[in-house]
Amino acid sequence: MFEEIPTARPETPLLDQVNAPADLRAFKKEQLPTLVRELREFMLYSVGQTGGHFGAGLGVVELTVALHYLYNTPEDRIVWDVGHQAYPHKILTGRREALLNIRQENGISGFPKRDESEYDTFGVGHSSTSIGAALGMSLAARQLKTGRKAVAIIGDGAMSAGMAFEALNHAGDVKADMLVILNDNEMSISKPVGALSSYFARIWASKTYDHIREGGRKVFSGLPSALELARKAEEHMKGMVSPGMMFEEPRL
Ligand SMILES: Cc1ncc(C[n+]2csc(CCOP(=O)(O)OP(=O)(O)O)c2C)c(N)n1
């Protein structure tokens, strides 16, 4: 969907109240769709003024709101891979007005930067480092018993690098308590190519898997314990009927 770029600053009454994610967490869940809309409009307006990365950030507006709503940031750690999609994150973490100077002289950086904000957990620019970084944070939290959580968000393009797989391999081995979100939007700097990208397409296109899943959901709805059992069975079945094994099985 093509979104129009507003030339005048849009009214964003809800977003204007968010100077830190704690303000966002005080909202009711029902308010979040409005906030998402305002955030998207403000970002479009702002990037329209300054130029900068656009599409990747627009694709994670909902995700960014959800992560800051559910996790206790900055105590919990969010690690954006590459970091070009972190504009919504910057807006929600005290840099709404500063976004109007992004990538300008004396303005804020176009990427997460640790000395710019305590919410920027890892200085990025290069791709495929997020899983390793979040893994380090998760292991440090385990060692120090802080209970701090770590989340890595990585795109399908960045996921094709060896460094990302090394980190997954390591995380599975040490049974790290961390979340890795694969943001498969079928777009890298241009259309992704390669075996991994067609593998992702096959995972999502598995009709057999979707069919079984929907059928099971209908049968078991209303029976919470049966639903839980079905969920576990589903995970195993998914591995058998769809090519998702590579990411499901190294799990803890
Ligand atoms: C090591 C490295 N190689 C190349 C780039 C250039 N680069 C910037 S963004 C990007 C594509 C990222 O695509 P994807 O991971 O799918 O994330 P999305 O843009 O879809 O969020 C690339 C290759 C980079 N930042 N780092």
PDB file of N, CA and C and ligand atoms in Angstrom, residues 56 82 84-85 125-127 155-159 183 185 187-189, ligand 1:
ATOM      1  N   ALA A  56      11.554   0.413   5.728  1.00  0.00           N
ATOM      2  CA  ALA A  56      11.823  -0.574   6.782  1.00  0.00           C
ATOM      3  C   ALA A  56      11.167  -0.142   8.094  1.00  0.00           C
ATOM      4  N   VAL A  82      20.817  -3.995  11.803  1.00  0.00           N
ATOM      5  CA  VAL A  82      21.154  -2.890  10.888  1.00  0.00           C
ATOM      6  C   VAL A  82      20.800  -1.542  11.541  1.00  0.00           C
ATOM      7  N   HIS A  84      18.374   0.572  10.524  1.00  0.00           N
ATOM      8  CA  HIS A  84      17.719   1.544   9.631  1.00  0.00           C
ATOM      9  C   HIS A  84      16.212   1.571   9.841  1.00  0.00           C
ATOM     10  N   GLN A  85      15.684   0.556  10.567  1.00  0.00           N
ATOM     11  CA  GLN A  85      14.234   0.500  10.815  1.00  0.00           C
ATOM     12  C   GLN A  85      13.877   1.062  12.199  1.00  0.00           C
ATOM     13  N   GLY A 125      24.694  -0.488  12.196  1.00  0.00           N
ATOM     14  CA  GLY A 125      24.889   0.049  10.864  1.00  0.00           C
ATOM     15  C   GLY A 125      25.125  -1.158   9.972  1.00  0.00           C
ATOM     16  N   HIS A 126      26.053  -2.008  10.398  1.00  0.00           N
ATOM     17  CA  HIS A 126      26.260  -3.265   9.679  1.00  0.00           C
ATOM     18  C   HIS A 126      25.180  -4.262  10.066  1.00  0.00           C
ATOM     19  N   SER A 127      24.894  -5.145   9.147  1.00  0.00           N
ATOM     20  CA  SER A 127      23.789  -6.087   9.371  1.00  0.00           C
ATOM     21  C   SER A 127      24.237  -7.360  10.081  1.00  0.00           C
ATOM     22  N   GLY A 155      15.907  -8.836   9.938  1.00  0.00           N
ATOM     23  CA  GLY A 155      15.188  -8.965   8.673  1.00  0.00           C
ATOM     24  C   GLY A 155      15.594 -10.217   7.912  1.00  0.00           C
ATOM     25  N   ASP A 156      14.804 -10.573   6.912  1.00  0.00           N
ATOM     26  CA  ASP A 156      15.114 -11.781   6.132  1.00  0.00           C
ATOM     27  C   ASP A 156      16.413 -11.618   5.355  1.00  0.00           C
ATOM     28  N   GLY A 157      16.740 -10.380   4.956  1.00  0.00           N
ATOM     29  CA  GLY A 157      18.004 -10.158   4.250  1.00  0.00           C
ATOM     30  C   GLY A 157      19.177 -10.396   5.180  1.00  0.00           C
ATOM     31  N   ALA A 158      19.127  -9.787   6.359  1.00  0.00           N
ATOM     32  CA  ALA A 158      20.224  -9.900   7.322  1.00  0.00           C
ATOM     33  C   ALA A 158      20.355 -11.330   7.844  1.00  0.00           C
ATOM     34  N   MET A 159      19.243 -12.057   7.815  1.00  0.00           N
ATOM     35  CA  MET A 159      19.243 -13.425   8.349  1.00  0.00           C
ATOM     36  C   MET A 159      20.067 -14.376   7.497  1.00  0.00           C
ATOM     37  N   ASN A 183      11.831 -10.711  10.941  1.00  0.00           N
ATOM     38  CA  ASN A 183      10.930  -9.799  10.235  1.00  0.00           C
ATOM     39  C   ASN A 183      11.039 -10.081   8.736  1.00  0.00           C
ATOM     40  N   ASN A 185       9.883  -9.599   5.528  1.00  0.00           N
ATOM     41  CA  ASN A 185       9.014  -8.752   4.696  1.00  0.00           C
ATOM     42  C   ASN A 185       9.356  -8.914   3.215  1.00  0.00           C
ATOM     43  N   MET A 187      11.841  -8.361   1.563  1.00  0.00           N
ATOM     44  CA  MET A 187      12.570  -7.254   0.923  1.00  0.00           C
ATOM     45  C   MET A 187      13.871  -7.014   1.689  1.00  0.00           C
ATOM     46  N   SER A 188      14.957  -6.944   0.949  1.00  0.00           N
ATOM     47  CA  SER A 188      16.230  -6.545   1.544  1.00  0.00           C
ATOM     48  C   SER A 188      16.513  -5.170   0.954  1.00  0.00           C
ATOM     49  N   ILE A 189      17.764  -4.871   0.580  1.00  0.00           N
ATOM     50  CA  ILE A 189      18.014  -3.588  -0.067  1.00  0.00           C
ATOM     51  C   ILE A 189      17.300  -3.570  -1.418  1.00  0.00           C
TER      52      ILE A 189
HETATM   53  C1  LIG B   1      27.296  -6.248   6.622  1.00  0.00           C
HETATM   54  C2  LIG B   1      26.359  -5.367   5.836  1.00  0.00           C
HETATM   55  N1  LIG B   1      26.195  -5.568   4.517  1.00  0.00           N
HETATM   56  C3  LIG B   1      25.353  -4.800   3.817  1.00  0.00           C
HETATM   57  C4  LIG B   1      24.650  -3.799   4.423  1.00  0.00           C
HETATM   58  C5  LIG B   1      23.740  -2.910   3.622  1.00  0.00           C
HETATM   59  N2  LIG B   1      22.334  -3.072   4.029  1.00  0.00           N
HETATM   60  C6  LIG B   1      21.682  -2.128   4.731  1.00  0.00           C
HETATM   61  S1  LIG B   1      20.080  -2.524   4.999  1.00  0.00           S
HETATM   62  C7  LIG B   1      20.242  -3.956   4.148  1.00  0.00           C
HETATM   63  C8  LIG B   1      19.078  -4.839   3.910  1.00  0.00           C
HETATM   64  C9  LIG B   1      18.449  -5.347   5.129  1.00  0.00           C
HETATM   65  O1  LIG B   1      17.373  -6.127   4.743  1.00  0.00           O
HETATM   66  P1  LIG B   1      16.578  -6.942   5.803  1.00  0.00           P
HETATM   67  O2  LIG B   1      17.507  -7.585   6.760  1.00  0.00           O
HETATM   68  O3  LIG B   1      15.613  -7.832   5.109  1.00  0.00           O
HETATM   69  O4  LIG B   1      15.819  -5.825   6.652  1.00  0.00           O
HETATM   70  P2  LIG B   1      14.604  -4.894   6.246  1.00  0.00           P
HETATM   71  O5  LIG B   1      15.176  -3.733   5.482  1.00  0.00           O
HETATM   72  O6  LIG B   1      13.637  -5.690   5.446  1.00  0.00           O
HETATM   73  O7  LIG B   1      14.038  -4.500   7.572  1.00  0.00           O
HETATM   74  C10 LIG B   1      21.548  -4.127   3.668  1.00  0.00           C
HETATM   75  C11 LIG B   1      22.009  -5.296   2.880  1.00  0.00           C
HETATM   76  C12 LIG B   1      24.856  -3.590   5.793  1.00  0.00           C
HETATM   77  N3  LIG B   1      24.206  -2.655   6.480  1.00  0.00           N
HETATM   78  N4  LIG B   1      25.695  -4.383   6.490  1.00  0.00           N
END
